PDB file of C-alpha atoms in Angstrom:
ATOM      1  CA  UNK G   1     234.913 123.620 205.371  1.00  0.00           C
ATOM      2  CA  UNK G   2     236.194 120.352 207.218  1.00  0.00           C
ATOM      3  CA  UNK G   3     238.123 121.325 210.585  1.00  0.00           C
ATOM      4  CA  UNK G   4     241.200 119.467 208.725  1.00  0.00           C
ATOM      5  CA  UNK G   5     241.458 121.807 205.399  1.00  0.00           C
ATOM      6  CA  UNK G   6     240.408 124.484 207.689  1.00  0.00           C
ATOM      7  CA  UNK G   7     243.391 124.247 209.964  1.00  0.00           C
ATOM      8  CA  UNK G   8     245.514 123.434 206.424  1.00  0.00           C
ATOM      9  CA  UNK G   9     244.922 126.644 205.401  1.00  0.00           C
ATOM     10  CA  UNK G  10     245.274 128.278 209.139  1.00  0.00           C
ATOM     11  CA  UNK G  11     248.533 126.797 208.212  1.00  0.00           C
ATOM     12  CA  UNK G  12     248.919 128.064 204.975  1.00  0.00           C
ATOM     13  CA  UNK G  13     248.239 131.947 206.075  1.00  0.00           C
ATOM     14  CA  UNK G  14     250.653 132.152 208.885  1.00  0.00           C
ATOM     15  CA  UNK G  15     253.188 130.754 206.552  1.00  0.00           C
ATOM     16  CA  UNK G  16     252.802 133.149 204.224  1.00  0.00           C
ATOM     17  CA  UNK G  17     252.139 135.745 206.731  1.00  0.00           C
ATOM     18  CA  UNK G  18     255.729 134.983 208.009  1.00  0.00           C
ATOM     19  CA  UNK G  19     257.781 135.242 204.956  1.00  0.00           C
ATOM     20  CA  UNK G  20     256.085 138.530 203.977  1.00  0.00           C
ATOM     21  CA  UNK G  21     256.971 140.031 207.344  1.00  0.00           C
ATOM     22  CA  UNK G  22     260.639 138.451 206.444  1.00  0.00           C
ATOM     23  CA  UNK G  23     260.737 140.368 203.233  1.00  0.00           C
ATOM     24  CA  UNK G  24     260.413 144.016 204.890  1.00  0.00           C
ATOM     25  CA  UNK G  25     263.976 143.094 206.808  1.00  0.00           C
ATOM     26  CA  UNK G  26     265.806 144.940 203.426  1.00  0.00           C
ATOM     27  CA  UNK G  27     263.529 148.197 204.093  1.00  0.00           C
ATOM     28  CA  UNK G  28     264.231 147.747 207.651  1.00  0.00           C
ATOM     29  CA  UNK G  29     268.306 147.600 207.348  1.00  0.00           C
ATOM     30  CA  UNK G  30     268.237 150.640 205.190  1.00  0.00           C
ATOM     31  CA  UNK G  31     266.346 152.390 207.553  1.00  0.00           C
ATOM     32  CA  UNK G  32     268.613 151.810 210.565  1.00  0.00           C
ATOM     33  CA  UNK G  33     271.504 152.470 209.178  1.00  0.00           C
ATOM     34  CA  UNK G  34     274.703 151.184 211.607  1.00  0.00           C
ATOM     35  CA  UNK G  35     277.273 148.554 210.790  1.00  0.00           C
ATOM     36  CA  UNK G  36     275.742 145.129 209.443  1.00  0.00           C
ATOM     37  CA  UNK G  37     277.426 142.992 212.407  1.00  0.00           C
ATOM     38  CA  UNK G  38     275.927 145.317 215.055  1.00  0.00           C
ATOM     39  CA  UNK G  39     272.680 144.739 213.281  1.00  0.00           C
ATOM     40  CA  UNK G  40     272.783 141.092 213.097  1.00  0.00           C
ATOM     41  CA  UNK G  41     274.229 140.533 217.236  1.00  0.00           C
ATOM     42  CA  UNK G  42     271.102 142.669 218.245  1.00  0.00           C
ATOM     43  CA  UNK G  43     268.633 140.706 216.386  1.00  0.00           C
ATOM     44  CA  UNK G  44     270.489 137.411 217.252  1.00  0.00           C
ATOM     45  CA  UNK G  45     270.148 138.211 221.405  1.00  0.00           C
ATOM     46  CA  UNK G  46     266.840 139.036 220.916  1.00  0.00           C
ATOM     47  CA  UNK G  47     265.744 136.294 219.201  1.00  0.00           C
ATOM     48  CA  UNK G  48     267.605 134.335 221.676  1.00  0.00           C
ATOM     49  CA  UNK G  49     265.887 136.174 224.605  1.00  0.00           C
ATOM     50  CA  UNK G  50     262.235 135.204 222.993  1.00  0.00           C
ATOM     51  CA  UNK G  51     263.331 131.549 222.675  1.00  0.00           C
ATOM     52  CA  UNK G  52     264.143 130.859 226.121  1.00  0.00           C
ATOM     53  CA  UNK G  53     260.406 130.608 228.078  1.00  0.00           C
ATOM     54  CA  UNK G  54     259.382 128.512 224.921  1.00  0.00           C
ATOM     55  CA  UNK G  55     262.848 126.659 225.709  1.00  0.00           C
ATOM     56  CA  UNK G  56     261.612 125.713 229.006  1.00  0.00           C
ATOM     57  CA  UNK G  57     257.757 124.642 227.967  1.00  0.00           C
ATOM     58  CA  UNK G  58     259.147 122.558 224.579  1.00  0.00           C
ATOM     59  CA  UNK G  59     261.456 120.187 225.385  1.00  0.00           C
ATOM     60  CA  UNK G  60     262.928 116.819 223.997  1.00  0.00           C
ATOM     61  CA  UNK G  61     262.549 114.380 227.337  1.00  0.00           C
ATOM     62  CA  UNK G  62     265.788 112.905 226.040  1.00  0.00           C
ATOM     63  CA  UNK G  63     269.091 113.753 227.088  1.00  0.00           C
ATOM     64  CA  UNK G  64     271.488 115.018 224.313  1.00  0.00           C
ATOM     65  CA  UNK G  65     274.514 112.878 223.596  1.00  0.00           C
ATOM     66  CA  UNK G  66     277.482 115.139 223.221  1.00  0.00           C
ATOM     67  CA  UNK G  67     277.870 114.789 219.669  1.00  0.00           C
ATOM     68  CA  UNK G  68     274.565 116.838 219.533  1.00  0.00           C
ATOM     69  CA  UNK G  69     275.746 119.508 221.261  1.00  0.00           C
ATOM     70  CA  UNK G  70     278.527 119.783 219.211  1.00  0.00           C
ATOM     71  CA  UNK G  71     276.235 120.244 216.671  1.00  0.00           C
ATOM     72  CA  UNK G  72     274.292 122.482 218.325  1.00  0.00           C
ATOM     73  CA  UNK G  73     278.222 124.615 218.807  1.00  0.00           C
ATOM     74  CA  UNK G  74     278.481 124.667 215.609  1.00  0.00           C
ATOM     75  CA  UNK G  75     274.871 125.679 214.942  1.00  0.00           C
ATOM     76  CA  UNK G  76     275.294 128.640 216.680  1.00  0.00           C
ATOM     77  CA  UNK G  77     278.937 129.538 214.781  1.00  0.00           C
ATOM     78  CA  UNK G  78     276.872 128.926 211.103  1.00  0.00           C
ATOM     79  CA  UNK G  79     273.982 131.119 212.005  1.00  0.00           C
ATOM     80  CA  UNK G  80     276.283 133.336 213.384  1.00  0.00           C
ATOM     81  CA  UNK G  81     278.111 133.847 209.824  1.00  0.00           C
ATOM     82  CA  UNK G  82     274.620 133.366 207.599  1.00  0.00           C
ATOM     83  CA  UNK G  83     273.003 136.128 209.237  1.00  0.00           C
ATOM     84  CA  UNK G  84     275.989 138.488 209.429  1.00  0.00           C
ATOM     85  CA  UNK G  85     276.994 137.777 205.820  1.00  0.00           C
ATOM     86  CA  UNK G  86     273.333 138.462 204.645  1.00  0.00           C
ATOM     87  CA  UNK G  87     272.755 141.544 206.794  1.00  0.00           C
ATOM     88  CA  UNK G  88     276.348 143.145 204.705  1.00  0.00           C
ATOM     89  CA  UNK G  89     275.100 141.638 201.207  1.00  0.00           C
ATOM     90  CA  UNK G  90     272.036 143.953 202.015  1.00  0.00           C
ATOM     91  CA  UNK G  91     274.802 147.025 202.796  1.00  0.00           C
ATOM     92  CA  UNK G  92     276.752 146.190 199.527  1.00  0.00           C
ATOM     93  CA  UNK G  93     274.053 145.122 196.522  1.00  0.00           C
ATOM     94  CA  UNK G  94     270.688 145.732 195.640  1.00  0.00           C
ATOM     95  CA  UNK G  95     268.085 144.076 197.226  1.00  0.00           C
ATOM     96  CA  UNK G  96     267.368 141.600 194.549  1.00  0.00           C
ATOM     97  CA  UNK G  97     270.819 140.468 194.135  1.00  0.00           C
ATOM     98  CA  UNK G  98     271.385 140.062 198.249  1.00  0.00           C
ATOM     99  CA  UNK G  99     268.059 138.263 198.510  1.00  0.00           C
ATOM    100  CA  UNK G 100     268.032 135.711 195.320  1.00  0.00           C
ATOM    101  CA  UNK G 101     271.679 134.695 195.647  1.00  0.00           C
ATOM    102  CA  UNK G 102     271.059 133.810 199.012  1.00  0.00           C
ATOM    103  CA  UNK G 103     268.199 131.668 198.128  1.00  0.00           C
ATOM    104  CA  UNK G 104     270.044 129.254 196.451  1.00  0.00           C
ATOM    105  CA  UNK G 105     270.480 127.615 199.908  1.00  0.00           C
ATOM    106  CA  UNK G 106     267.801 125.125 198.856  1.00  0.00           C
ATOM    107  CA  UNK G 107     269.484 124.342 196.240  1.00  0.00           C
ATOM    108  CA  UNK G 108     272.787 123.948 197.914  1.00  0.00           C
ATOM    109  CA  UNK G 109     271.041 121.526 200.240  1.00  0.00           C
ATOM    110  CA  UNK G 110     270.102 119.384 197.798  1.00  0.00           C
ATOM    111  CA  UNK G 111     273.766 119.314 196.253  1.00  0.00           C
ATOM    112  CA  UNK G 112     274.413 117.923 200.057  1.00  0.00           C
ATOM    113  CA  UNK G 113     271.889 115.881 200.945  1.00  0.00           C
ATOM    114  CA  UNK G 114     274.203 113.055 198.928  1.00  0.00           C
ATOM    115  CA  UNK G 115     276.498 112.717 201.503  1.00  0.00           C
ATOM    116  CA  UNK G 116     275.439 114.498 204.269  1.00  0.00           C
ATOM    117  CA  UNK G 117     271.638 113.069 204.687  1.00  0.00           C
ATOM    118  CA  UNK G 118     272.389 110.262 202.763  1.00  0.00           C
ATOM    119  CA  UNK G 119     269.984 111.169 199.987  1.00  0.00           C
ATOM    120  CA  UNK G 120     270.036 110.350 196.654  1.00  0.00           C
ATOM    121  CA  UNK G 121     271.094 112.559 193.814  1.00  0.00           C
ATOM    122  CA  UNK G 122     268.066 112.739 190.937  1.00  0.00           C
ATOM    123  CA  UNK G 123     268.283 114.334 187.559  1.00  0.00           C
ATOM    124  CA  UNK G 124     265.875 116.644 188.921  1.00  0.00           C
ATOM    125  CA  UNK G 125     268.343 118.442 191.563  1.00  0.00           C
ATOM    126  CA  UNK G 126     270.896 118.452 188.702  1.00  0.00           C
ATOM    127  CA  UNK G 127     268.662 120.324 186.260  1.00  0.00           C
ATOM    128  CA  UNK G 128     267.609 122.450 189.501  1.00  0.00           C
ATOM    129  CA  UNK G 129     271.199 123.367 189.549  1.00  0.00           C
ATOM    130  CA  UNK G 130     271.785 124.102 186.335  1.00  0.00           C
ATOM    131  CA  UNK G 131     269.030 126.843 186.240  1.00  0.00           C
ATOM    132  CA  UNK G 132     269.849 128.367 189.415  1.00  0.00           C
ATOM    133  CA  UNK G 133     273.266 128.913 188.370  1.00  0.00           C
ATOM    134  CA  UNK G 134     272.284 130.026 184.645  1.00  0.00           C
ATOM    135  CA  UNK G 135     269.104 132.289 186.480  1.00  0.00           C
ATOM    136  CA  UNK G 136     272.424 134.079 189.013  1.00  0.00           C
ATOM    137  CA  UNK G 137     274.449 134.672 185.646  1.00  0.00           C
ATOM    138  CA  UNK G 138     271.706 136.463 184.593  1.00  0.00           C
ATOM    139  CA  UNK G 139     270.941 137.751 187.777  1.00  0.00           C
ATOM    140  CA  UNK G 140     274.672 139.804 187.920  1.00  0.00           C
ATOM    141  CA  UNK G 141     275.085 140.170 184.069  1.00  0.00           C
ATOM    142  CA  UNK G 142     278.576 139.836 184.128  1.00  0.00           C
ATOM    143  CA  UNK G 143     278.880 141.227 180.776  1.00  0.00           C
ATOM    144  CA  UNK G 144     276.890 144.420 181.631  1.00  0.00           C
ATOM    145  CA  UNK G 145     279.123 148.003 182.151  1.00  0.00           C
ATOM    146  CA  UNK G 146     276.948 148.622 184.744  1.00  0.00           C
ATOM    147  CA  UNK G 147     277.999 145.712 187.382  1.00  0.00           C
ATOM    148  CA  UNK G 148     279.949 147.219 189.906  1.00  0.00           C
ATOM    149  CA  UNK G 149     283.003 145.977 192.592  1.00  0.00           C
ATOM    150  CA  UNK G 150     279.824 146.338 195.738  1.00  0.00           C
ATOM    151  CA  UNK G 151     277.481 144.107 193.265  1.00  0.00           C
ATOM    152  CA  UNK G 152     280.199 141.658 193.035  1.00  0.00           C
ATOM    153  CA  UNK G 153     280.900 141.457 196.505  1.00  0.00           C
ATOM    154  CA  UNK G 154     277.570 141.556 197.627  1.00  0.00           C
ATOM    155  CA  UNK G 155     276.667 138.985 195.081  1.00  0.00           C
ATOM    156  CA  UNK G 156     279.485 136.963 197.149  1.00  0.00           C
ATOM    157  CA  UNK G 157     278.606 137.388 200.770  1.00  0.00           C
ATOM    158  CA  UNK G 158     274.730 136.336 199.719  1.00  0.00           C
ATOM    159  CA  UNK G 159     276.363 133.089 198.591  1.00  0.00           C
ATOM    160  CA  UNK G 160     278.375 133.270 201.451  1.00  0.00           C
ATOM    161  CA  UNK G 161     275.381 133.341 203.525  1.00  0.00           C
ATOM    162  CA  UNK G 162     273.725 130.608 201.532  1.00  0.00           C
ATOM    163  CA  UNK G 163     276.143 127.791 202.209  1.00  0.00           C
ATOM    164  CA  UNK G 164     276.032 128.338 206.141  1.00  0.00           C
ATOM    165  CA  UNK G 165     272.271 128.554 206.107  1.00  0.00           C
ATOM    166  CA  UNK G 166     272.302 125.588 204.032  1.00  0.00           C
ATOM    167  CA  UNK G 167     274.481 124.086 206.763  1.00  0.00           C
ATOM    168  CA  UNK G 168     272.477 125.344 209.362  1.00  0.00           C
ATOM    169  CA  UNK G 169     268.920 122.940 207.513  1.00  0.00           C
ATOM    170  CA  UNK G 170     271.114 119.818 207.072  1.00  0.00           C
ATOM    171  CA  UNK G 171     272.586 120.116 211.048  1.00  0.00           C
ATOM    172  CA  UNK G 172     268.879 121.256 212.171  1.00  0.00           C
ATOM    173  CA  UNK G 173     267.346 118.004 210.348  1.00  0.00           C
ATOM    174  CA  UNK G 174     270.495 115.691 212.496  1.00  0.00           C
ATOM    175  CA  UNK G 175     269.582 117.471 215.922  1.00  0.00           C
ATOM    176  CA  UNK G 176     265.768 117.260 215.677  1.00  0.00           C
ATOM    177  CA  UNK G 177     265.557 114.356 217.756  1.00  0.00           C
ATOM    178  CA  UNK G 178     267.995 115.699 220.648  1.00  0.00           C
ATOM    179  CA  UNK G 179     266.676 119.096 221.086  1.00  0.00           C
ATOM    180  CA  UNK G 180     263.488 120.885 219.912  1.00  0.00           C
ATOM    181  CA  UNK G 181     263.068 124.135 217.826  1.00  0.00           C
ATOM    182  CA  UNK G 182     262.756 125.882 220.936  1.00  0.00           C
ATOM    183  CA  UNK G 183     265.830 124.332 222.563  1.00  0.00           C
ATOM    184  CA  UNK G 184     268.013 124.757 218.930  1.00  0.00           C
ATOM    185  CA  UNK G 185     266.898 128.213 219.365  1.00  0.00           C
ATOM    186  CA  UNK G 186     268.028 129.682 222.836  1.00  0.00           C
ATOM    187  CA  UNK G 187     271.198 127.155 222.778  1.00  0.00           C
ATOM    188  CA  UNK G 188     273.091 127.593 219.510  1.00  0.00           C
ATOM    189  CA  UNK G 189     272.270 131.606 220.625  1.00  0.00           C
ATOM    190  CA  UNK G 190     274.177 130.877 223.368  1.00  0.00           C
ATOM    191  CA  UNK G 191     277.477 130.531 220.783  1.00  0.00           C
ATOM    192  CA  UNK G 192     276.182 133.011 217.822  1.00  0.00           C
ATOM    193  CA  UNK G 193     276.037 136.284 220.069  1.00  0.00           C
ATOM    194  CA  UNK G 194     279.448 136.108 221.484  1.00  0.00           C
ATOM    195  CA  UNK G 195     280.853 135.432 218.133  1.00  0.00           C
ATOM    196  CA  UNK G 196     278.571 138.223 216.366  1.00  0.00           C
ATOM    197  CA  UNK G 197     279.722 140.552 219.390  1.00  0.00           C
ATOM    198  CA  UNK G 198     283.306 139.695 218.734  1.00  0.00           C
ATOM    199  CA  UNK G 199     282.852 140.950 214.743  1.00  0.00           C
ATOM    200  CA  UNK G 200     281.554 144.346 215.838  1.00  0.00           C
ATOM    201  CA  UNK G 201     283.925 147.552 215.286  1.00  0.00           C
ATOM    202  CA  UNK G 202     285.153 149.312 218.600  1.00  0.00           C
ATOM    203  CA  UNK G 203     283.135 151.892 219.136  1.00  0.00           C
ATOM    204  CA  UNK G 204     280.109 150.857 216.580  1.00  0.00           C
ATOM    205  CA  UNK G 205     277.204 150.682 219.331  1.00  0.00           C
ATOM    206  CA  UNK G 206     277.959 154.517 220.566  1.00  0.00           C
ATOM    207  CA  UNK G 207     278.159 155.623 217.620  1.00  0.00           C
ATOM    208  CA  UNK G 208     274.549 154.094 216.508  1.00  0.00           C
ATOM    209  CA  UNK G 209     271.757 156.615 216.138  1.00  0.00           C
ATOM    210  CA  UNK G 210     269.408 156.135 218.900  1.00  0.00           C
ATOM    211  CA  UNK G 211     266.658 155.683 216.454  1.00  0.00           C
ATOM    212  CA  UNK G 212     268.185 153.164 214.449  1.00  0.00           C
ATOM    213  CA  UNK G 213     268.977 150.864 217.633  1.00  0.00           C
ATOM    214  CA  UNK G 214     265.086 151.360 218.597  1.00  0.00           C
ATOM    215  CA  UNK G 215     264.127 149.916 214.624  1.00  0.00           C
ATOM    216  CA  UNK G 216     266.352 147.209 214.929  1.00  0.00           C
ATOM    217  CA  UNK G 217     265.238 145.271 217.701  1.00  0.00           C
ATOM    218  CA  UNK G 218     261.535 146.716 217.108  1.00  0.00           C
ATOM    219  CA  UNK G 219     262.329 144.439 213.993  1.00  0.00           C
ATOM    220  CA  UNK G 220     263.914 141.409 215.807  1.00  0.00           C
ATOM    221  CA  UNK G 221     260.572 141.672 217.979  1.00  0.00           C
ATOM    222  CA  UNK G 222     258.739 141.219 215.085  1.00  0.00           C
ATOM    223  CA  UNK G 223     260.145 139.542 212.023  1.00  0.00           C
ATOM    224  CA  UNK G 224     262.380 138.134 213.838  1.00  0.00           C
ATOM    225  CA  UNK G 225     260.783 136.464 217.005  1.00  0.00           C
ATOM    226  CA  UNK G 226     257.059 136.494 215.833  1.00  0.00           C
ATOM    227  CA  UNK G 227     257.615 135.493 212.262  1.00  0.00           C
ATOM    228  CA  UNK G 228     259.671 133.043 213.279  1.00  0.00           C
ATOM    229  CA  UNK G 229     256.952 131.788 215.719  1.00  0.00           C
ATOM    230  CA  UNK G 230     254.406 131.862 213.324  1.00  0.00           C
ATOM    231  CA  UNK G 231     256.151 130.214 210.656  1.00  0.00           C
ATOM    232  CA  UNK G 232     256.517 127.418 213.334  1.00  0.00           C
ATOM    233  CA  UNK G 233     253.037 127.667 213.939  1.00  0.00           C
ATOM    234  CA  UNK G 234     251.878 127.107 210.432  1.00  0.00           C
ATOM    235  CA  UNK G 235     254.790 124.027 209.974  1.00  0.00           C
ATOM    236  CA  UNK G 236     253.230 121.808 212.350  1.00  0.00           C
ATOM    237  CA  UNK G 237     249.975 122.224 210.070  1.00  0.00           C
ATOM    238  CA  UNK G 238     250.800 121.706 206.794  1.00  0.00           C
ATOM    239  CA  UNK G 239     253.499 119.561 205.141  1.00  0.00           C
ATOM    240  CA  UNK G 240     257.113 121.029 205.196  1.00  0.00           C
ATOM    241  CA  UNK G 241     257.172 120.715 201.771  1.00  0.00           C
ATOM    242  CA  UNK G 242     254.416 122.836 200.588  1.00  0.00           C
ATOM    243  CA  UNK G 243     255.823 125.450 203.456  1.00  0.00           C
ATOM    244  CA  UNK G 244     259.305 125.516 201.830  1.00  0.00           C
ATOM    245  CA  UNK G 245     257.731 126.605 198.738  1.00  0.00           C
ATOM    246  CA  UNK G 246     255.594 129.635 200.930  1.00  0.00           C
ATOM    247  CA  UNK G 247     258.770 130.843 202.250  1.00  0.00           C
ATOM    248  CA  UNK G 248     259.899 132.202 198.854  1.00  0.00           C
ATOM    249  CA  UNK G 249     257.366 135.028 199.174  1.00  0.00           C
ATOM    250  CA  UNK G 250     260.350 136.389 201.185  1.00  0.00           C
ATOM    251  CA  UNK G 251     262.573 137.416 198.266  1.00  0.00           C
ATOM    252  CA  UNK G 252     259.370 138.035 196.100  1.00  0.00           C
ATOM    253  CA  UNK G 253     258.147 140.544 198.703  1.00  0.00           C
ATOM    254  CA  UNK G 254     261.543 142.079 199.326  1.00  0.00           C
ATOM    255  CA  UNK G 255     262.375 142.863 195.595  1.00  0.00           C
ATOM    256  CA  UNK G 256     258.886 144.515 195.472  1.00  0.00           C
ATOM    257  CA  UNK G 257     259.302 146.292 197.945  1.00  0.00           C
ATOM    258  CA  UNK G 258     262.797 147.468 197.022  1.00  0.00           C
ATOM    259  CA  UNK G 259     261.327 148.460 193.339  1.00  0.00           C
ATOM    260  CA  UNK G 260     258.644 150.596 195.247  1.00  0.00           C
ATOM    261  CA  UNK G 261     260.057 152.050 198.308  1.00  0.00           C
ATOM    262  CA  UNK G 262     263.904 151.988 197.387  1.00  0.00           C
ATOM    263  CA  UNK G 263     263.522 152.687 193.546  1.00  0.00           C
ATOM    264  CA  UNK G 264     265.677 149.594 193.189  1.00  0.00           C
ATOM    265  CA  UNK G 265     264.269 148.339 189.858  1.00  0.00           C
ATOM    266  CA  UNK G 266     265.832 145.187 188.425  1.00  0.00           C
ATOM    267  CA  UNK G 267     266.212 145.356 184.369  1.00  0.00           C
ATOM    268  CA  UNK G 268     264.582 143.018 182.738  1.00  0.00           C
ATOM    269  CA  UNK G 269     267.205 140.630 182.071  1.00  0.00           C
ATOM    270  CA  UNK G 270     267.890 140.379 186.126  1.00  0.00           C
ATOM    271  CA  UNK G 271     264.109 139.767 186.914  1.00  0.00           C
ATOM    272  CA  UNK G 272     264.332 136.613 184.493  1.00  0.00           C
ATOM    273  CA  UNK G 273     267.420 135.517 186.231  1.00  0.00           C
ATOM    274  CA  UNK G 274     265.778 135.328 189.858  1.00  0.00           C
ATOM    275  CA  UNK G 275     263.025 133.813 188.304  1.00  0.00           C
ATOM    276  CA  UNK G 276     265.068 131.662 187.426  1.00  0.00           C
ATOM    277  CA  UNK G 277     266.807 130.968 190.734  1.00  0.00           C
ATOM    278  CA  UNK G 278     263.706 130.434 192.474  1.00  0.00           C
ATOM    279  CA  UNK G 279     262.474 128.623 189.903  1.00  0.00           C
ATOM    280  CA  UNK G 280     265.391 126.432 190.942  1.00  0.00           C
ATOM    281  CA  UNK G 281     264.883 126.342 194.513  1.00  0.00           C
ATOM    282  CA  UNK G 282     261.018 125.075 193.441  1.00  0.00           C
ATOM    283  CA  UNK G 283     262.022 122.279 191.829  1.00  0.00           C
ATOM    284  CA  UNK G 284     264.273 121.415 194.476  1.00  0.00           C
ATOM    285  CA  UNK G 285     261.751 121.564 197.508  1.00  0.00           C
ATOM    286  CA  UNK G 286     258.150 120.310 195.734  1.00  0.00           C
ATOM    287  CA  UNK G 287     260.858 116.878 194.468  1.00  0.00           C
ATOM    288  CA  UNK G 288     261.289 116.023 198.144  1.00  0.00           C
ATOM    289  CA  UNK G 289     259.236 114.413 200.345  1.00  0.00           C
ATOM    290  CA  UNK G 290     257.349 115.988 203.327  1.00  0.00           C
ATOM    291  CA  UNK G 291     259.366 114.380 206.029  1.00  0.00           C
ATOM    292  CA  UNK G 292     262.505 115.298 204.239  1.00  0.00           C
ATOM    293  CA  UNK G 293     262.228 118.599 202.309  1.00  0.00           C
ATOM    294  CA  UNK G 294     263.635 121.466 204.198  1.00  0.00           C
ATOM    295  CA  UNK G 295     261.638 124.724 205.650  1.00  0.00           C
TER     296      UNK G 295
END
């Protein structure tokens, strides 16, 4: 094997490796059980702890202009509400339904791209759409007796989450040449904890089993800060592209998991829908280009 395809499919493997390790975060949450904003400010500091020597060896030699760092403000108050929303869609809904409606963040980017990246709209993204949105109709089953008020409303903060992590790829993509991945990291932290601290209940963190505080940032250790480094890893390997498409092992592994661990198992009408959504999301991210599609 040529030392090109063999560091291709380096690439390939840590990718994958990464979104698996993101797909255990729904067995983790159930397991350390605590209020979803004190979950998602403990992985958020510690993920901003682990970004700052990397901070200080990756660098843009640039300085930032201060529209940047406004974007880099409101970075931090996106990721903030994507990772809080998410973390209480898990609390609400079953795991498929948190996971797959917030994957329809690729295809919300490409709804956005128009104006916001100045990209064009194809008949592709609309026919994306179209089945995303028909696959989360499925997906809930509106009609269905079964569909309760805590599917509905996790159904809702997954979307939720969506459209600020959606944000969060279109402003990452704008600040890439003022700040690296590293820098993006430790800075917009800098906003997101105080705002995640300011959404936790008096009295949550003393309340928190012992235990359950231990998992949690066990998890932001590992998920969080090395899957996140490994993903980065693989990126600068292989094109972003083909790594967007890797990434939805994540909700793949995490319904699995859910159907074997959690006895969460989707009827068969729902497992067509999020086929459908990601089937969506596909579409979206193997029509873009390299350079442009998101990861």
């Amino acid at each position: 094997m040529s030392p090109d395809r063999s560091r291709r499919v380096g690439g390939y493997a840590l990718i994958a490796g990464a979104a698996t390790s993101w797909g255990m975060w729904p067995l983790i949450l159930r397991r350390a059980p605590m209020d979803a904003s004190l979950q998602s400010v403990i992985v958020m500091s510690i993920l901003t702890l682990a970004s700052l020597p990397l901070c200080l060896r990756d660098r843009v030699p640039a300085r930032a202009p201060r529209a940047a760092w406004l974007g880099i403000a409101w970075l931090g108050v996106a990721d903030a509400m994507n990772i809080a929303l998410f973390f209480a869609a898990y609390q609400r809904t079953s795991v498929a339904i948190a996971v797959l409606t917030h994957y329809l963040t690729p295809v919300l980017v490409a709804l956005a791209a128009p104006w916001a990246l100045g990209e064009r709209m194809t008949a592709r993204t609309w026919g994306a759409t179209l089945t995303s949105l028909a696959g989360l109709v499925l997906l809930l089953r509106p009609w269905s007796a079964g569909l309760s008020r805590g599917d509905l409303v996790g159904a809702a903060l997954g979307a939720g989450s969506a459209v600020f992590y959606a944000s969060n790829v279109i402003v990452t993509k704008k600040l890439s040449r003022a700040f690296s991945g590293s820098e993006q990291m430790f800075f917009h932290g800098l906003v997101a904890v105080p705002l995640l601290w300011l959404l936790v209940p008096s009295g949550a963190l003393a309340s928190a089993p012992r235990a359950s505080l231990v998992v949690i940032a066990l998890a932001a250790l590992g998920p969080g800060a090395l899957g996140g480094l490994t993903f980065v890893w693989g990126l600068r390997r292989v094109p972003a592209g083909h790594a967007s498409v890797l990434t939805l092992l994540e909700p793949l592994v995490a319904v699995l998991l859910a159907a074997i661990w959690l006895g969460e198992i989707p009827p068969v009408v729902s497992v067509f829908g999020g086929a459908a959504v990601l089937a969506g999301a596909v579409v979206v991210v193997t029509g873009r280009t390299p350079s442009s599609a998101p990861a």
